[in-house]
PDB file of C-alpha atoms in Angstrom:
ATOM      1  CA  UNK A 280       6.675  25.802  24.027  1.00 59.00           C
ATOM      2  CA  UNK A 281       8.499  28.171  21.314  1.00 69.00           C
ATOM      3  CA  UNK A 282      11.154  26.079  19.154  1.00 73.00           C
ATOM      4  CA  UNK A 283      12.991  27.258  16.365  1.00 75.00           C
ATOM      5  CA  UNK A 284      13.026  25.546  12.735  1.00 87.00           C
ATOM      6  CA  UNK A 285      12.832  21.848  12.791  1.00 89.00           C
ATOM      7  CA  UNK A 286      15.486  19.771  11.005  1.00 90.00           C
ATOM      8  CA  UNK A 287      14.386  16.182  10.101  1.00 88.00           C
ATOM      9  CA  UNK A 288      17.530  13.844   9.416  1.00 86.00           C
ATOM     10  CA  UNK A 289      16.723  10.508   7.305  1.00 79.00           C
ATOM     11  CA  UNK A 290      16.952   7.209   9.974  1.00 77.00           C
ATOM     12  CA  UNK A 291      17.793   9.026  12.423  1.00 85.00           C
ATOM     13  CA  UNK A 292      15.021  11.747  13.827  1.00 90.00           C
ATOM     14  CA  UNK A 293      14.024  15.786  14.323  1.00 92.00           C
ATOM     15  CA  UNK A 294      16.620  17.939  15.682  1.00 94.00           C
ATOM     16  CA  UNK A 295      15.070  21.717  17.089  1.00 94.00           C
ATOM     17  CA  UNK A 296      16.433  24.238  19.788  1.00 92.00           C
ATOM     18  CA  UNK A 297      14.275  25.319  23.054  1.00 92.00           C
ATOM     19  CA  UNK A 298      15.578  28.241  24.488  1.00 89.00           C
ATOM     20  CA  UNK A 299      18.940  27.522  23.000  1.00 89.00           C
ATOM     21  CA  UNK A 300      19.008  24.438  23.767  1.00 92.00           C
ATOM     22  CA  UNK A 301      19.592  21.300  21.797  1.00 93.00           C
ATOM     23  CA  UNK A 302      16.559  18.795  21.634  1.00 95.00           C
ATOM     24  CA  UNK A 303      16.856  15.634  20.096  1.00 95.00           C
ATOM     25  CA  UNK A 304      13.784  13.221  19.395  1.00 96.00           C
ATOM     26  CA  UNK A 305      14.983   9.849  17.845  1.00 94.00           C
ATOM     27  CA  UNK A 306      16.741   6.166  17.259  1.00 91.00           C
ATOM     28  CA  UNK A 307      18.917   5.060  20.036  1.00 91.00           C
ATOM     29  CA  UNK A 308      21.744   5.019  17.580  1.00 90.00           C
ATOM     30  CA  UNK A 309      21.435   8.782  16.693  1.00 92.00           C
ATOM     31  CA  UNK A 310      21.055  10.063  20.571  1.00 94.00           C
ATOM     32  CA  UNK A 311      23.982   7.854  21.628  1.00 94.00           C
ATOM     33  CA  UNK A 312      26.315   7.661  18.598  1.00 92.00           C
ATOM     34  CA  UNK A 313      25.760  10.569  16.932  1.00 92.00           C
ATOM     35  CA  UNK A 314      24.770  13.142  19.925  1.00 93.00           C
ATOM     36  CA  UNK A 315      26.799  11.506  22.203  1.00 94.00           C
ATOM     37  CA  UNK A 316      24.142  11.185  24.902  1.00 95.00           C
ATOM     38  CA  UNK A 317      24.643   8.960  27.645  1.00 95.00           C
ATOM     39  CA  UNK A 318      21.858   5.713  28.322  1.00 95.00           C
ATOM     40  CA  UNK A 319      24.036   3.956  31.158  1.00 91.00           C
ATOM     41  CA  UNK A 320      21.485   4.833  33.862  1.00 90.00           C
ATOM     42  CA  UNK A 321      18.727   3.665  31.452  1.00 91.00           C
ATOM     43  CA  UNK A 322      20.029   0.406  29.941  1.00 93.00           C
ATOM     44  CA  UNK A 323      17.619  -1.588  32.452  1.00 92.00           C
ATOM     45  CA  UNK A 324      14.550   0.202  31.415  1.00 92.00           C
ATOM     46  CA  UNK A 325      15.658  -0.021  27.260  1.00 92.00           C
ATOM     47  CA  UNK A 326      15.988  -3.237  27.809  1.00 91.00           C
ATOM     48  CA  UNK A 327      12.488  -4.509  29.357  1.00 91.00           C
ATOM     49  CA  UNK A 328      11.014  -2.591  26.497  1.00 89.00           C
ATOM     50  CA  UNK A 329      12.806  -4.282  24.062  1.00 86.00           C
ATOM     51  CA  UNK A 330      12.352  -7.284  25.211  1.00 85.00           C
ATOM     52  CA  UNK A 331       8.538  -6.489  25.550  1.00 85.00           C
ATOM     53  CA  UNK A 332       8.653  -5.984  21.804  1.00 82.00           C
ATOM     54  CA  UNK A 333       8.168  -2.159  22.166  1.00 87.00           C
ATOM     55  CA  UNK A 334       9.929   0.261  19.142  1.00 87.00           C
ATOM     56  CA  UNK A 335      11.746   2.454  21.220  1.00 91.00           C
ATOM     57  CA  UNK A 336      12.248   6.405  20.315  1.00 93.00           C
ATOM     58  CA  UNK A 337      14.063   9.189  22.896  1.00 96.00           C
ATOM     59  CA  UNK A 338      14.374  12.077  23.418  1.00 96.00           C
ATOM     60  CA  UNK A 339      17.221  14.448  24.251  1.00 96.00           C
ATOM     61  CA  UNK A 340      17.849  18.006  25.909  1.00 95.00           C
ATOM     62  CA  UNK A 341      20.679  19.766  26.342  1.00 94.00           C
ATOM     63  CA  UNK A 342      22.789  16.915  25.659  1.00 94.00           C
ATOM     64  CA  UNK A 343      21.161  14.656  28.277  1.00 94.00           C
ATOM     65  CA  UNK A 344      18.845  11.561  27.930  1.00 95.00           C
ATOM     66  CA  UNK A 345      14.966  13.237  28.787  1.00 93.00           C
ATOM     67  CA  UNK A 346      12.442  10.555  27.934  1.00 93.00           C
ATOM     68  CA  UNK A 347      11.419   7.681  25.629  1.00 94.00           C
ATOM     69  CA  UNK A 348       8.322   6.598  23.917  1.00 94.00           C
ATOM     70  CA  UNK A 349       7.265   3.464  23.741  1.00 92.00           C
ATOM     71  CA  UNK A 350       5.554   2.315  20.837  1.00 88.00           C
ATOM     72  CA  UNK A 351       3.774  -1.108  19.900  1.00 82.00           C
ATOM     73  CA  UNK A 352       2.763  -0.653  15.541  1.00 77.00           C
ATOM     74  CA  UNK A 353       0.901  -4.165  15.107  1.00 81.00           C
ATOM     75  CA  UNK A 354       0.817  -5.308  11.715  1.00 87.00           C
ATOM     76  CA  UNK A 355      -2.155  -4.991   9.418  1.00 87.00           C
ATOM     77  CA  UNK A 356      -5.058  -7.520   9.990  1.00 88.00           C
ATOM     78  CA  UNK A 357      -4.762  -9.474   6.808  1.00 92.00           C
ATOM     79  CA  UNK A 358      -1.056  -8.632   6.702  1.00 94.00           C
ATOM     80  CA  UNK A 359      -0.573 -12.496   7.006  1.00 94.00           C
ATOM     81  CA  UNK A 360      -2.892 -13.979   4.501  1.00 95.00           C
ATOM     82  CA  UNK A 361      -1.486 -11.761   2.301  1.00 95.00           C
ATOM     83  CA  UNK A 362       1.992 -12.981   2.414  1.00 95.00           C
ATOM     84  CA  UNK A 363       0.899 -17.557   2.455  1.00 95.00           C
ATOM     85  CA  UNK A 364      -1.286 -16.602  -0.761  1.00 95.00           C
ATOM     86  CA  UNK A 365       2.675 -14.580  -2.268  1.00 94.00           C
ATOM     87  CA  UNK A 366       4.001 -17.774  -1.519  1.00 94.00           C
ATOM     88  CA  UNK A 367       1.401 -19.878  -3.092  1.00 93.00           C
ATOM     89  CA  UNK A 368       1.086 -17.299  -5.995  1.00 92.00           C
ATOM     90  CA  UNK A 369       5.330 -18.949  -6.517  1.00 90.00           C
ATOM     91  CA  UNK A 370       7.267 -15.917  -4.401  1.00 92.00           C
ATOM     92  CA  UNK A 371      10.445 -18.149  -3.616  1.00 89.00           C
ATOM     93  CA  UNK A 372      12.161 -15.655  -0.939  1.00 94.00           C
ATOM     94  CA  UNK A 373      10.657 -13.338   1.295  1.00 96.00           C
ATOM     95  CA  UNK A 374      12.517 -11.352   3.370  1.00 97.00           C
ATOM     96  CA  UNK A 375      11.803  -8.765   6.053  1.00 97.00           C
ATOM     97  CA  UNK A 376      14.096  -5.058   6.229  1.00 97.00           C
ATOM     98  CA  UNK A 377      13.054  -3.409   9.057  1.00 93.00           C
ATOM     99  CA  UNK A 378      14.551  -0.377  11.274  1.00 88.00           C
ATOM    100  CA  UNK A 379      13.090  -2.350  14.170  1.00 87.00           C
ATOM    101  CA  UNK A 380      14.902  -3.566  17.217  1.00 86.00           C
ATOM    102  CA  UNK A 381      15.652  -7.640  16.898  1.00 89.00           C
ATOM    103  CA  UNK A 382      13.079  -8.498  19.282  1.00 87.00           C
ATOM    104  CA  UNK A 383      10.406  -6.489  18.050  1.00 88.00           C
ATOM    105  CA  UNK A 384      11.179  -7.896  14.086  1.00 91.00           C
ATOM    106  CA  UNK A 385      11.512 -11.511  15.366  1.00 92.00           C
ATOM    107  CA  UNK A 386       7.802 -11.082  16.689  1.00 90.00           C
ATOM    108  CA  UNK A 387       6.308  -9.262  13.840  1.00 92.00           C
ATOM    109  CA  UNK A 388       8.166 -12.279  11.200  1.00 94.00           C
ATOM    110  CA  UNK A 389       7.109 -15.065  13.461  1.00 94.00           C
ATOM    111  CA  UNK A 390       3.274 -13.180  13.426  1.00 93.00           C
ATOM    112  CA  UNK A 391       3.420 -12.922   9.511  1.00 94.00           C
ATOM    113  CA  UNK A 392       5.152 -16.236   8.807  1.00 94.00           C
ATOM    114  CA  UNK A 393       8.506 -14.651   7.351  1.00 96.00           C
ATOM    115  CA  UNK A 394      11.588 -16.486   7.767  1.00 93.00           C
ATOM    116  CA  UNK A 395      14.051 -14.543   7.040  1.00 96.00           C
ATOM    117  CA  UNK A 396      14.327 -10.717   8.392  1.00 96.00           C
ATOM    118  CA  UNK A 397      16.862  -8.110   9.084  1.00 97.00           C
ATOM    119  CA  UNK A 398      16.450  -5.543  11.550  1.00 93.00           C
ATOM    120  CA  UNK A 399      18.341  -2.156  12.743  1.00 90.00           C
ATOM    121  CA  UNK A 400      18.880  -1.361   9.547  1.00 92.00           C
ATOM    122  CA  UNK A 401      19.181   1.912   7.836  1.00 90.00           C
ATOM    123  CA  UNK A 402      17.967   3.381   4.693  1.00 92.00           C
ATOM    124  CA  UNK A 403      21.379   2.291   3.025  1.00 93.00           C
ATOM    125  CA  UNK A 404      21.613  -1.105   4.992  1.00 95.00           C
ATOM    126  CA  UNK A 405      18.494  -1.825   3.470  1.00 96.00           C
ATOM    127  CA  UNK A 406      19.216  -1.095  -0.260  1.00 96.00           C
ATOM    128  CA  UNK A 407      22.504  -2.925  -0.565  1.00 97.00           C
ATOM    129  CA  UNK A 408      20.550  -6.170   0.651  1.00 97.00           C
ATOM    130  CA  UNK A 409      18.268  -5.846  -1.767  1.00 97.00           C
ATOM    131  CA  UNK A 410      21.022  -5.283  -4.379  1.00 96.00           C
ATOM    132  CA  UNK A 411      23.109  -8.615  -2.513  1.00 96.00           C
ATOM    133  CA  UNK A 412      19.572 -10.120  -3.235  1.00 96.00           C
ATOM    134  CA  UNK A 413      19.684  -9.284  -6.880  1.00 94.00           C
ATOM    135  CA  UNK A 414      23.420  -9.795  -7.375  1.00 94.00           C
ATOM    136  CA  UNK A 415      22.635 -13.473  -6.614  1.00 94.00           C
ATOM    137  CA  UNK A 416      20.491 -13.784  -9.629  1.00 93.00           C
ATOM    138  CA  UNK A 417      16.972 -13.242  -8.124  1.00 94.00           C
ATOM    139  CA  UNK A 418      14.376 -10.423  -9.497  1.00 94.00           C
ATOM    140  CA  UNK A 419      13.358  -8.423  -7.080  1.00 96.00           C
ATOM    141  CA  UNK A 420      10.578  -6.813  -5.720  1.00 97.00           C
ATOM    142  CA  UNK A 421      10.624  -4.019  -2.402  1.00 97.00           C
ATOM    143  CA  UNK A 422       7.760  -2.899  -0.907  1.00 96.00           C
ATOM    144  CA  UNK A 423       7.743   0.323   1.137  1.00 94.00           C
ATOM    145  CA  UNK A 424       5.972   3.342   2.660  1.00 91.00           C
ATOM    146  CA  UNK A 425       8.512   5.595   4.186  1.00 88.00           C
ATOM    147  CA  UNK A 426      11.536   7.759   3.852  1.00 88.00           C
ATOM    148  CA  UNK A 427      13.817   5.487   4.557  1.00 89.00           C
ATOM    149  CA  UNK A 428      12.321   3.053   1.921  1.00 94.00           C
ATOM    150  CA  UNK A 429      13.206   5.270  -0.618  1.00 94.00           C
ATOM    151  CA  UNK A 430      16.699   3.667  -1.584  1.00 95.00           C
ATOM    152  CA  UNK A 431      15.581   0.228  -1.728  1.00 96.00           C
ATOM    153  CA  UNK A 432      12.522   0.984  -3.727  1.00 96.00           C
ATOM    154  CA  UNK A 433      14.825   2.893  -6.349  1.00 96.00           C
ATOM    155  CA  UNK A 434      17.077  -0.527  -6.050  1.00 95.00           C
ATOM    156  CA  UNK A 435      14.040  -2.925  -6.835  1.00 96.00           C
ATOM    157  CA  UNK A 436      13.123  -4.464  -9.951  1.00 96.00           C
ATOM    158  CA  UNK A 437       9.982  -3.396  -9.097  1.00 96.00           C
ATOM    159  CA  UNK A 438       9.453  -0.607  -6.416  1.00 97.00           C
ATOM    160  CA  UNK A 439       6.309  -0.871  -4.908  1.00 97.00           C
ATOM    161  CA  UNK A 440       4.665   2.132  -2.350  1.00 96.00           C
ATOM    162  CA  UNK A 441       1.722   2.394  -0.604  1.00 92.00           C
ATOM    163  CA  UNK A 442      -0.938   4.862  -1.368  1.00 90.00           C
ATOM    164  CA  UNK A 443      -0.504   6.945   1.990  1.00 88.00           C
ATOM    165  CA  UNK A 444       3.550   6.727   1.908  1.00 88.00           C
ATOM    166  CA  UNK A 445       5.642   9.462   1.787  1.00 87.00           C
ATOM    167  CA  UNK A 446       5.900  11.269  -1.458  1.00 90.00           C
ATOM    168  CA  UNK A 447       9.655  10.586  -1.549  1.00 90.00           C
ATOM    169  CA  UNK A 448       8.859   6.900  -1.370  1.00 92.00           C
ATOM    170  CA  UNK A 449       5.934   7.226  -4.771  1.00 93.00           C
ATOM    171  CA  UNK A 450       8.112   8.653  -6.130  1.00 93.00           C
ATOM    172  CA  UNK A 451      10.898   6.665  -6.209  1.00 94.00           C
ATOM    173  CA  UNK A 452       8.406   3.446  -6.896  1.00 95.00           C
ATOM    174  CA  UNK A 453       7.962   1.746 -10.364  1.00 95.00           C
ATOM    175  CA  UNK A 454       4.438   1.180  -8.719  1.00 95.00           C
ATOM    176  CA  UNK A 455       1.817   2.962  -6.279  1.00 93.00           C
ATOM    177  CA  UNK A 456      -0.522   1.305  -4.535  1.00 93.00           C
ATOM    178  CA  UNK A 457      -4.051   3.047  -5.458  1.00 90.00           C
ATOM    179  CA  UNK A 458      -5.528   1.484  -2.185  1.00 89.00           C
ATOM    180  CA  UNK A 459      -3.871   1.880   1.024  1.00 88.00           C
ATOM    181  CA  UNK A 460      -4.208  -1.914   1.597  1.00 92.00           C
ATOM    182  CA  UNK A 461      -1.639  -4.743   1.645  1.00 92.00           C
ATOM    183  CA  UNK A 462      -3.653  -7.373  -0.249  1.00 93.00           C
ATOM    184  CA  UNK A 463      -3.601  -4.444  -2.818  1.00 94.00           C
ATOM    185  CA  UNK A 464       0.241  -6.594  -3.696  1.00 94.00           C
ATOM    186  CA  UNK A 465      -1.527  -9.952  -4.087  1.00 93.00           C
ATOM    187  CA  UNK A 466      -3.464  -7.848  -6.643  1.00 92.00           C
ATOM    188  CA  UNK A 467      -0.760  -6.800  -8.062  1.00 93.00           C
ATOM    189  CA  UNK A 468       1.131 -10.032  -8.744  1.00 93.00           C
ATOM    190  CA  UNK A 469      -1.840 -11.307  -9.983  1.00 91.00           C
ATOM    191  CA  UNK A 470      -2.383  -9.029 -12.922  1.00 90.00           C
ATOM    192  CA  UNK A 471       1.308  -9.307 -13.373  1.00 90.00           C
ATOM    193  CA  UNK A 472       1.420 -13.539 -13.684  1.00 89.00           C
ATOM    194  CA  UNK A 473      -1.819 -12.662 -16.068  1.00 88.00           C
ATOM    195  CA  UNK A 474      -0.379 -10.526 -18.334  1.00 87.00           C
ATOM    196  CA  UNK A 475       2.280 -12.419 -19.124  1.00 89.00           C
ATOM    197  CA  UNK A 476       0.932 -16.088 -19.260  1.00 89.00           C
ATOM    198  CA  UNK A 477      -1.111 -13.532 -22.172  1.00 87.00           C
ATOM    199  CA  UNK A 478       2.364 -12.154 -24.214  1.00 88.00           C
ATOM    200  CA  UNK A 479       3.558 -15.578 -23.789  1.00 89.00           C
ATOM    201  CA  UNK A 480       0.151 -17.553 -25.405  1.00 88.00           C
ATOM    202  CA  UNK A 481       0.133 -14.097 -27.741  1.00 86.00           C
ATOM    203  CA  UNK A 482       3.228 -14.804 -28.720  1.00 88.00           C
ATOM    204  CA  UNK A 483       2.815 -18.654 -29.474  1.00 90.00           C
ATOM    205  CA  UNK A 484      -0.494 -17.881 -31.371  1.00 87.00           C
ATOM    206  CA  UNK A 485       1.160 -14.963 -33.563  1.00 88.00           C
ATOM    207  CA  UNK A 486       4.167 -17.462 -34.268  1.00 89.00           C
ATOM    208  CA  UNK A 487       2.027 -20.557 -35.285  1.00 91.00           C
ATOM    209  CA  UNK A 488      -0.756 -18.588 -37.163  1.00 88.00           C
ATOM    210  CA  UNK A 489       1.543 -16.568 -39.257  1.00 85.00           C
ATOM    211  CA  UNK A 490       4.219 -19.879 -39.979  1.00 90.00           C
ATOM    212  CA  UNK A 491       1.020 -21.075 -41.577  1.00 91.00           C
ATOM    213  CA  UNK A 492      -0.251 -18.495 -43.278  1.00 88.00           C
ATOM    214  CA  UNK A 493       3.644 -17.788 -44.896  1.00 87.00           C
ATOM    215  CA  UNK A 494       3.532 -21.846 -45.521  1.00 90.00           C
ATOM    216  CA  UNK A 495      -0.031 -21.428 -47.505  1.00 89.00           C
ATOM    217  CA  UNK A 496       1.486 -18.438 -49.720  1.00 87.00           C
ATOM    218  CA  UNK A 497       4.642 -19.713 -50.589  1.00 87.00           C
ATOM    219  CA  UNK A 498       3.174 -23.181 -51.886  1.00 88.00           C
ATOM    220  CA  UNK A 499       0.055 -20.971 -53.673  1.00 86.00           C
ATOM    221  CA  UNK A 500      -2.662 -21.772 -51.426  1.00 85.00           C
ATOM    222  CA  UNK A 501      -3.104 -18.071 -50.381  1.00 85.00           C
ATOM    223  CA  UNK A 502      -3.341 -15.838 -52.896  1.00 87.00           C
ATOM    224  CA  UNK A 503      -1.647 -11.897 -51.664  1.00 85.00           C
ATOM    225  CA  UNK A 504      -5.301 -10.790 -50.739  1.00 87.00           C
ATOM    226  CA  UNK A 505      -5.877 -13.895 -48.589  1.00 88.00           C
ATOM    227  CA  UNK A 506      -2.592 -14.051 -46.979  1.00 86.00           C
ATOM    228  CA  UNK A 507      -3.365 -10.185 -46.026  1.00 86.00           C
ATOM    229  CA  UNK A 508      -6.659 -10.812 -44.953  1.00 86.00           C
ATOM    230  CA  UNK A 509      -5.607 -13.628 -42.803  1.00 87.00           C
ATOM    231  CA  UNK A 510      -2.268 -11.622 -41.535  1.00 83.00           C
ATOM    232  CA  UNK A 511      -4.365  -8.874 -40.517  1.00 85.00           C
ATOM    233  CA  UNK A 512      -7.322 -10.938 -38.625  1.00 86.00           C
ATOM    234  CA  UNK A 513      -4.636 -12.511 -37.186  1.00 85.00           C
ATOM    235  CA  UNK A 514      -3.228  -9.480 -35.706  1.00 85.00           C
ATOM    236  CA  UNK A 515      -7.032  -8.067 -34.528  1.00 87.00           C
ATOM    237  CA  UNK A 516      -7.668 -11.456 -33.027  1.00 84.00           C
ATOM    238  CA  UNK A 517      -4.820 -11.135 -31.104  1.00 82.00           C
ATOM    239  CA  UNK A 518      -5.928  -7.353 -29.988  1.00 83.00           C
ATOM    240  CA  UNK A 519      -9.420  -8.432 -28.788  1.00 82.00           C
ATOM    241  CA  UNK A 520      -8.159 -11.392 -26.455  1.00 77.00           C
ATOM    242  CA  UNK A 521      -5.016  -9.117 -25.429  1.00 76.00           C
ATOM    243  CA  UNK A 522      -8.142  -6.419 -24.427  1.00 78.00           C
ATOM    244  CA  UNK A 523     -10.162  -9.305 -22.524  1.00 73.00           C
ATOM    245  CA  UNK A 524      -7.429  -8.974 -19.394  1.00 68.00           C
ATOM    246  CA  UNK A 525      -8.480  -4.882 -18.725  1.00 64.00           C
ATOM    247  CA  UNK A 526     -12.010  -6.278 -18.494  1.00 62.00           C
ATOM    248  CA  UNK A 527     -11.189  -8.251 -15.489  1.00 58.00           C
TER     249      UNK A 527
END
């Protein structure tokens, strides 16, 4: 079937003309709301789907309700170990921002072991939580593949994409996932607690070693080559242990 130029509209779907005709493929909320295409005589079937779980997209001709796809995305296999060893790793708050139906998000959270999600959102919805989230004095973290992520992975304190998400979404990141796998964020936090337990025990040693080596000059027990010498293996000691965590 001939269609003219495709228009893709950000939360909401692909708009396109058949024979001069409108066609409409999409979220509930942008056939009904925004198109102004009527579900009464569907409600009953919507609804079984929803309550099956089932992400739900439509599609619309000529201003009229045409079909719907019914879609079941299960979440990645070790999608839940991931997320108990966050929370062991010390990840206080983890929330859930989905474009999901409620149903469908209440089964995925309940799968994964998150207690706290919001669903129907849209790409703005989904930013100013994470800014509410941030406002309240928390540092924040968004982690996102898609379009729609885009926003909230600008928002972030840390923006995090997968390697196969959109290129909208990589590059809005601070971060991008090399591997297109979830655990790839344990990973992640991992290398981040690392490197700074090192700047912090860097930090301590650089502090104490040098107090002593300025203590040593200043009552003569150092003379100016000495206290350089020692100032300056101080500083390469600190480079060779700081070069130990790119090993790992």
């Amino acid at each position: 079937v001939h269609h003219d130029e495709v228009e893709f509209i950000v939360a909401h779907g692909v708009v396109t003309e058949v024979d001069q005709k409108r066609v409409v493929i999409g979220s509930r909320h942008f056939l009904q709301d925004d198109e102004g295409i009527d579900f009464a005589p569907f409600l009953k079937q919507i609804d079984q789907k929803e309550q099956e779980g089932r992400t739900l997209l439509f599609i619309g001709f000529d201003s009229r309700l045409l079909g719907m796809i019914s879609l079941n995305d299960s979440p990645r296999s070790n999608a839940k170990e991931t997320i108990s060893q966050l929370k062991e790793l010390g990840i206080k708050r983890l929330v859930m921002l989905t474009g999901d139906n409620e149903k469908r998000a209440s089964q995925v959270a309940s799968e994964l072991g998150i207690t706290e999600v919001f669903a129907n959102l849209k790409p703005t919805d989904k930013a100013k939580i994470v800014n509410e989230i941030a406002q309240s004095g928390a540092k924040t973290a968004f982690v996102g593949d898609g379009i729609n992520d885009a926003p909230s992975l600008v928002c972030a304190d840390v923006g995090i994409s997968m390697s196969r998400g959109a290129d909208i979404a990589k590059a809005s990141a601070d971060v991008s996932l090399l591997v297109d796998d979830i655990a790839s964020v344990l990973e992640l936090k991992r290398k981040a607690q690392s490197t700074m337990n090192l700047i912090r025990r860097n930090f301590q040693i650089t502090i104490g070693a040098n107090s002593a080596i300025l203590l040593g000059a200043t009552m003569g027990k150092f003379s100016s080559l000495t206290t350089s010498f020692l100032h300056n293996g101080t500083t390469i000691a600190l480079l060779l242990n700081a070069m130990r965590l790119a090993k790992k």
